[in-house]
Structures are given as C-alpha cells and as structure tokens.
Coordinates of N, CA and C in Angstrom, one line a residue:
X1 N 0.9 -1.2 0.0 CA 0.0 0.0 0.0 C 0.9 1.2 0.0
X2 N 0.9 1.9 -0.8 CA 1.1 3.6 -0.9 C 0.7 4.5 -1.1
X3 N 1.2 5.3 -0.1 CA 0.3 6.5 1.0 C 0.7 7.4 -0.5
X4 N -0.2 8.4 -0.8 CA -0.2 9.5 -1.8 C 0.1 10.7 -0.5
X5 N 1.1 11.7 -0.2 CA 0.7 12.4 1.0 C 0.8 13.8 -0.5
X6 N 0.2 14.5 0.1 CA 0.5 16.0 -1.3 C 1.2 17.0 -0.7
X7 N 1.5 17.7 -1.5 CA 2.6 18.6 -1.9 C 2.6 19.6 -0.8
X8 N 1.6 20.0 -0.4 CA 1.5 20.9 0.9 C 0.4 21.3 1.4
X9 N 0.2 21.6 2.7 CA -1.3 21.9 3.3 C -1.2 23.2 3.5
X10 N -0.3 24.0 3.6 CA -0.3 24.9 4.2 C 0.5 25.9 3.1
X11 N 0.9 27.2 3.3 CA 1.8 27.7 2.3 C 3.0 27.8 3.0
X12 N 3.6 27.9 4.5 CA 4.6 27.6 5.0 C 5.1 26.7 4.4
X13 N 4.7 25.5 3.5 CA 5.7 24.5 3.2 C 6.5 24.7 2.2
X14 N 5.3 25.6 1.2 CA 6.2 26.2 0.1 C 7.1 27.1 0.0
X15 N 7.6 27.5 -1.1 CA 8.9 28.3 -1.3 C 8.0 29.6 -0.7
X16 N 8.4 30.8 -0.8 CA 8.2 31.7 -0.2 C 7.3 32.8 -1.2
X17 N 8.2 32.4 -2.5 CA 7.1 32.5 -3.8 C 6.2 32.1 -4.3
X18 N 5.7 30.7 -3.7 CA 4.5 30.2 -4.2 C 4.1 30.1 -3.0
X19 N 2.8 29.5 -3.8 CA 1.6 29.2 -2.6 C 0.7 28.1 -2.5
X20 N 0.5 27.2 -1.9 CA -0.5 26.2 -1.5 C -1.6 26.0 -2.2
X21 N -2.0 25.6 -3.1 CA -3.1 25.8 -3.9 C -3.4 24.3 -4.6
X22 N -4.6 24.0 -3.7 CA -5.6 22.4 -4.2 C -4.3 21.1 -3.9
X23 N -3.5 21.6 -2.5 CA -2.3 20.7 -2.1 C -1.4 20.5 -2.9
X24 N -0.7 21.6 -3.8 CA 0.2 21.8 -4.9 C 0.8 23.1 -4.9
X25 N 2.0 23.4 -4.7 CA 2.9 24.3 -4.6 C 2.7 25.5 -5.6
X26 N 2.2 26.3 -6.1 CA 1.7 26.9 -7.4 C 2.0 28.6 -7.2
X27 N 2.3 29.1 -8.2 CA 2.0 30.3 -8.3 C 1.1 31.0 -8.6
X28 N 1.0 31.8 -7.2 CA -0.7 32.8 -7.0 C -1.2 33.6 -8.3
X29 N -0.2 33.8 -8.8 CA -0.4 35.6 -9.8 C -0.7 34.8 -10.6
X30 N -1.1 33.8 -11.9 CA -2.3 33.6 -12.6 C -3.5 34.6 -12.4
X31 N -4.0 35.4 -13.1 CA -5.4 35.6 -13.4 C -5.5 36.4 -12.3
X32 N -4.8 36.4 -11.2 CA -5.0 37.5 -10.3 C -5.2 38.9 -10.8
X33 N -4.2 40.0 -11.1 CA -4.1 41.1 -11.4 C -4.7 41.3 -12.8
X34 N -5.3 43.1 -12.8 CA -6.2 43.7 -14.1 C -5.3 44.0 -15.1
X35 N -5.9 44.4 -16.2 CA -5.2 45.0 -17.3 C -4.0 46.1 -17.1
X36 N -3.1 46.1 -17.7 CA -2.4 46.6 -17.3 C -0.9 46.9 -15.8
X37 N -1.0 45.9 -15.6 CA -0.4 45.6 -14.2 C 0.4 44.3 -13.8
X38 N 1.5 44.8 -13.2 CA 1.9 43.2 -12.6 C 1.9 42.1 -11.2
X39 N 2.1 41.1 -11.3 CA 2.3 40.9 -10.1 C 3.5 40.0 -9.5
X40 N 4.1 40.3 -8.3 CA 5.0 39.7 -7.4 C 4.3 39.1 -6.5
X41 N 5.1 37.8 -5.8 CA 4.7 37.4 -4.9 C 5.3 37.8 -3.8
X42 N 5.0 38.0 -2.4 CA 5.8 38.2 -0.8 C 5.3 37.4 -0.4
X43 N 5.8 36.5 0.6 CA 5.7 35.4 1.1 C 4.2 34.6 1.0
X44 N 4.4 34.2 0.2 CA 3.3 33.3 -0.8 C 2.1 34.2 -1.1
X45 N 1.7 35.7 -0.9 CA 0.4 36.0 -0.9 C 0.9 36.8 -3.1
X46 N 0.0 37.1 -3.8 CA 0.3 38.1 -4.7 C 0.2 39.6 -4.7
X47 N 1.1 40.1 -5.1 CA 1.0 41.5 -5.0 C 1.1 42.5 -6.5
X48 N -0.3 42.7 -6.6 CA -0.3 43.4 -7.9 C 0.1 45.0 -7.9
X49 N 1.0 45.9 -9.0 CA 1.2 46.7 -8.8 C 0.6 47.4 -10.4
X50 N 0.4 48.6 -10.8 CA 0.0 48.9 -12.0 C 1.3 49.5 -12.9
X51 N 1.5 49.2 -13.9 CA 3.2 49.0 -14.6 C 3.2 50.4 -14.9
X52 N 4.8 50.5 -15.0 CA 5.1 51.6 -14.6 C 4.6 53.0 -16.2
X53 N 4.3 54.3 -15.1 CA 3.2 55.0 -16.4 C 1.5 55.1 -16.5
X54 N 1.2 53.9 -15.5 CA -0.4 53.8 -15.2 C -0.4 54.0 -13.9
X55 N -2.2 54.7 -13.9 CA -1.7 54.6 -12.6 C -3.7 53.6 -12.3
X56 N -4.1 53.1 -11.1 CA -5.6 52.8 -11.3 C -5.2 51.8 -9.9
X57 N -6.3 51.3 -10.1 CA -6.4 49.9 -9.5 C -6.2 48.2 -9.7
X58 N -4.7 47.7 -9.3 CA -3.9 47.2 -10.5 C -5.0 45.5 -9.9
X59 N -5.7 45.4 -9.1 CA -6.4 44.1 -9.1 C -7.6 44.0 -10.3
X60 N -8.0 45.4 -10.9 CA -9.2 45.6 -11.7 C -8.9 46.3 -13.2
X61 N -7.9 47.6 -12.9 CA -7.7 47.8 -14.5 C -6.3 49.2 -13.8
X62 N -5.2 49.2 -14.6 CA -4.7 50.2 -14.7 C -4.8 51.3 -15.8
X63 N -4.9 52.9 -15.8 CA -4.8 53.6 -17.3 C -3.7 54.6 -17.0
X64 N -2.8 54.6 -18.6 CA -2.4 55.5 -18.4 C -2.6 56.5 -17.9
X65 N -1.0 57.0 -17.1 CA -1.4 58.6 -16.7 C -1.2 59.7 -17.4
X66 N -2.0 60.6 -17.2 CA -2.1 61.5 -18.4 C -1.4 63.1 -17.1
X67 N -0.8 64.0 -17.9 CA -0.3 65.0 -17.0 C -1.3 66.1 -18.0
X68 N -2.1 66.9 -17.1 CA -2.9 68.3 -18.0 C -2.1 69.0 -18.4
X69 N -2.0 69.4 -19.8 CA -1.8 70.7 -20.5 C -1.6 71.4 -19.5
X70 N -0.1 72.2 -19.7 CA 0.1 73.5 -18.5 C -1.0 74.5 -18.5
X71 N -1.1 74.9 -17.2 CA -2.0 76.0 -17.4 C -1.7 77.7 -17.9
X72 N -1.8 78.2 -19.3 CA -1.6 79.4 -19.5 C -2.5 80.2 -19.2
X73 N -1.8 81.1 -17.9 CA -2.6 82.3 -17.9 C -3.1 83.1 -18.5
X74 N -4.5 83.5 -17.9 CA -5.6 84.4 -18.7 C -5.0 85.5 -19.1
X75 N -4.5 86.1 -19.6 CA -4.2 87.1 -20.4 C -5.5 88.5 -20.1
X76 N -5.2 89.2 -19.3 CA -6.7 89.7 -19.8 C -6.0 91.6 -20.1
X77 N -6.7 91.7 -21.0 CA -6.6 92.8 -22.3 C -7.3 94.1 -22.0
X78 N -6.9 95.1 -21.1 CA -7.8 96.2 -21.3 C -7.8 97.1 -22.3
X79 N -8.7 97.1 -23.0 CA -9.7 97.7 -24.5 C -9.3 99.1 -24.3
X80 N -8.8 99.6 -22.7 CA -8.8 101.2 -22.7 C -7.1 101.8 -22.7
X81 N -6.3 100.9 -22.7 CA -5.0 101.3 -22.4 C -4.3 100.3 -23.6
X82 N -3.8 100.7 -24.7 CA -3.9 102.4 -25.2 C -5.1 102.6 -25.3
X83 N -5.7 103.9 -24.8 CA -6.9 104.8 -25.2 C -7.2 105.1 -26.7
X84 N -8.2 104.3 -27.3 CA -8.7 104.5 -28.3 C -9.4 105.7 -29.0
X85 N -9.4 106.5 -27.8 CA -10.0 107.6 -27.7 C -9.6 108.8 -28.2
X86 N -10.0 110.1 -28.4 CA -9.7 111.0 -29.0 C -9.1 112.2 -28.0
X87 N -8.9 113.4 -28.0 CA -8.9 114.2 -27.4 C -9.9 114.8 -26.5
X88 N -9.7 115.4 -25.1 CA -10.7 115.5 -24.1 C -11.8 114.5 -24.2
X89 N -11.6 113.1 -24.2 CA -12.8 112.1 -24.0 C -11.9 111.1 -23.1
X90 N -12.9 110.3 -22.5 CA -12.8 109.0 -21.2 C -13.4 108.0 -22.2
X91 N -12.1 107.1 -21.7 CA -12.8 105.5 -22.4 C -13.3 104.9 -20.8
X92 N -14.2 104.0 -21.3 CA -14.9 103.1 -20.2 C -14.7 102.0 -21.1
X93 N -14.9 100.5 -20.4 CA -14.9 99.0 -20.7 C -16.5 98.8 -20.9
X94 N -17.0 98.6 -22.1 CA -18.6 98.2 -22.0 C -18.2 96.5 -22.4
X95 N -18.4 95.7 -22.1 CA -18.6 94.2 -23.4 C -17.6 93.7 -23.6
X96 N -16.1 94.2 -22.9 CA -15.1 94.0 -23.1 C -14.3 94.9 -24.1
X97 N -15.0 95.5 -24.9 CA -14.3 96.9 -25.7 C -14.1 98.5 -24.9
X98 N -13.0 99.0 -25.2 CA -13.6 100.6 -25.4 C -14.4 101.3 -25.5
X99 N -15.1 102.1 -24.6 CA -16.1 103.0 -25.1 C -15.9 104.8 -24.6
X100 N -15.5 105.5 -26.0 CA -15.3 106.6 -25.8 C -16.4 107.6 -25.7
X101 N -16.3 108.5 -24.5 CA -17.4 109.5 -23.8 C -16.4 110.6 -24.5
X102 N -17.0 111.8 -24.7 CA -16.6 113.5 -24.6 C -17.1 113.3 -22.6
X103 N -15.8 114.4 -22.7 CA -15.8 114.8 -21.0 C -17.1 115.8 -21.2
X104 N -17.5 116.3 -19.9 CA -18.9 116.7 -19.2 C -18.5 118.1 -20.1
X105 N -19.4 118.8 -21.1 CA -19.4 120.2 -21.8 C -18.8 120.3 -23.3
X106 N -18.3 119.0 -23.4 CA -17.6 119.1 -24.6 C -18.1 117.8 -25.5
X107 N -18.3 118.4 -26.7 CA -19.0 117.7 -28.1 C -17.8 117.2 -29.3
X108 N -18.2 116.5 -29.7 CA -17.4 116.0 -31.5 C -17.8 114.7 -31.4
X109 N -16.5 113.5 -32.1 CA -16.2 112.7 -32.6 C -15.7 112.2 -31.3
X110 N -16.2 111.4 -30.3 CA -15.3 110.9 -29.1 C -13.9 110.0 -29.5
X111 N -14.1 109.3 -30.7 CA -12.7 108.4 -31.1 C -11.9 109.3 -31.9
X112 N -12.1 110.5 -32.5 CA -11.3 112.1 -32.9 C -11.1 113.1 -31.9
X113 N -12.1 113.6 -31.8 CA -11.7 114.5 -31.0 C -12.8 115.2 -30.7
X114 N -12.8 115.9 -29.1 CA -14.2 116.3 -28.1 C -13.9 117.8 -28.3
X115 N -14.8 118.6 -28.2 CA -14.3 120.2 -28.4 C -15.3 121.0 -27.7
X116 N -14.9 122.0 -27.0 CA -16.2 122.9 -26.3 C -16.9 123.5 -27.3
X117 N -18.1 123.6 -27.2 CA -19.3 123.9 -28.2 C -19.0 125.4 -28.8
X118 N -18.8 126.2 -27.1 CA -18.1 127.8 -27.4 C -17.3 128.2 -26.8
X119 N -16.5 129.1 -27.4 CA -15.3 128.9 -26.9 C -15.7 131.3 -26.5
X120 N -15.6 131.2 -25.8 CA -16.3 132.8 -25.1 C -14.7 134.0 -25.0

C-alpha cells in the first residue's frame, strides 16, 4: 500500500514565492491582477502593482497617466490702455471693448476728437 501524501497543506511548506493551492505548490499571480499591471509574490500571498506610467487599481484595471496641459494664464486685455479715444474724451470698458465718452461740456467725434461747443 502507498500512501499519496500532497505537496502541501499549508503555504509555509512552500517556497516563499509560491503558494498552496488544491495541495500543490503553485504560483498565486495567474489571473490574479487587471489589465495593465503586474504581479509579485511576498511570502506566498500576490501582489499586484500597475506598470510603470499607469496609474488605477492594479487588481481591476490600470490607465495610463495623463499630465494636464500647463495651465496658460488668462491674459486679460484692457480695451482702454492704449486709449482708443480721441482728445478731451474718457474711455470706459462696455462688453469687453472701449467706449469713448466727450468729458462733461464738450462735443465731437469721441474716437477724434471732443471740443467745447463755445469757446467765449
């Protein structure tokens, strides 16, 4: 009569890289880890990591990592400096443009030129 005894009950019996599996010394990482990722073993257990460049959750899926486009600052443009404007007139910002007034008493072309109506 001969005793069949198997390969191990436990994973202490195995190497430190494998693991106990259906009383057979085997390696865990089969089918373990997701797309993109690998795995090591530490003392018989697997350890999935996501390869290097992804980043995710390497038991389910790793994706590449993506870095944003630098951020370029807003630029912002006032419409009134240079003054588009003519002589004796104020620019104001309406809508994001220039908008040329004649100062208080004086008339014309506010983007030419503002003039007192009489000159006494």
């Amino acid at each position: 009569y001969i005793e069949c005894k198997p390969e191990c009950t436990i994973n202490q019996e195995c190497a430190s890289n494998l693991a106990c599996m259906q009383q057979k010394c085997k390696d865990p990482c089969p089918g373990v880890c997701g797309r993109n990722a690998f795995c090591s073993v530490n003392n018989h257990y697997p350890n999935c990591q996501c390869d290097p460049g992804y980043t995710g959750d390497p038991f389910n899926v790793c994706n590449r990592k993506t870095t944003p486009p630098p951020r370029v600052p807003t630029e912002h443009i006032d419409p009134c400096n240079p003054s588009p404007c003519g002589s004796n007139a104020n620019c104001q910002r309406r809508n994001g443009a220039g908008s040329c007034q004649c100062i208080p008493e004086y008339f014309g072309d506010p983007y030419v030129a503002c003039r007192p109506e009489c000159v006494v």
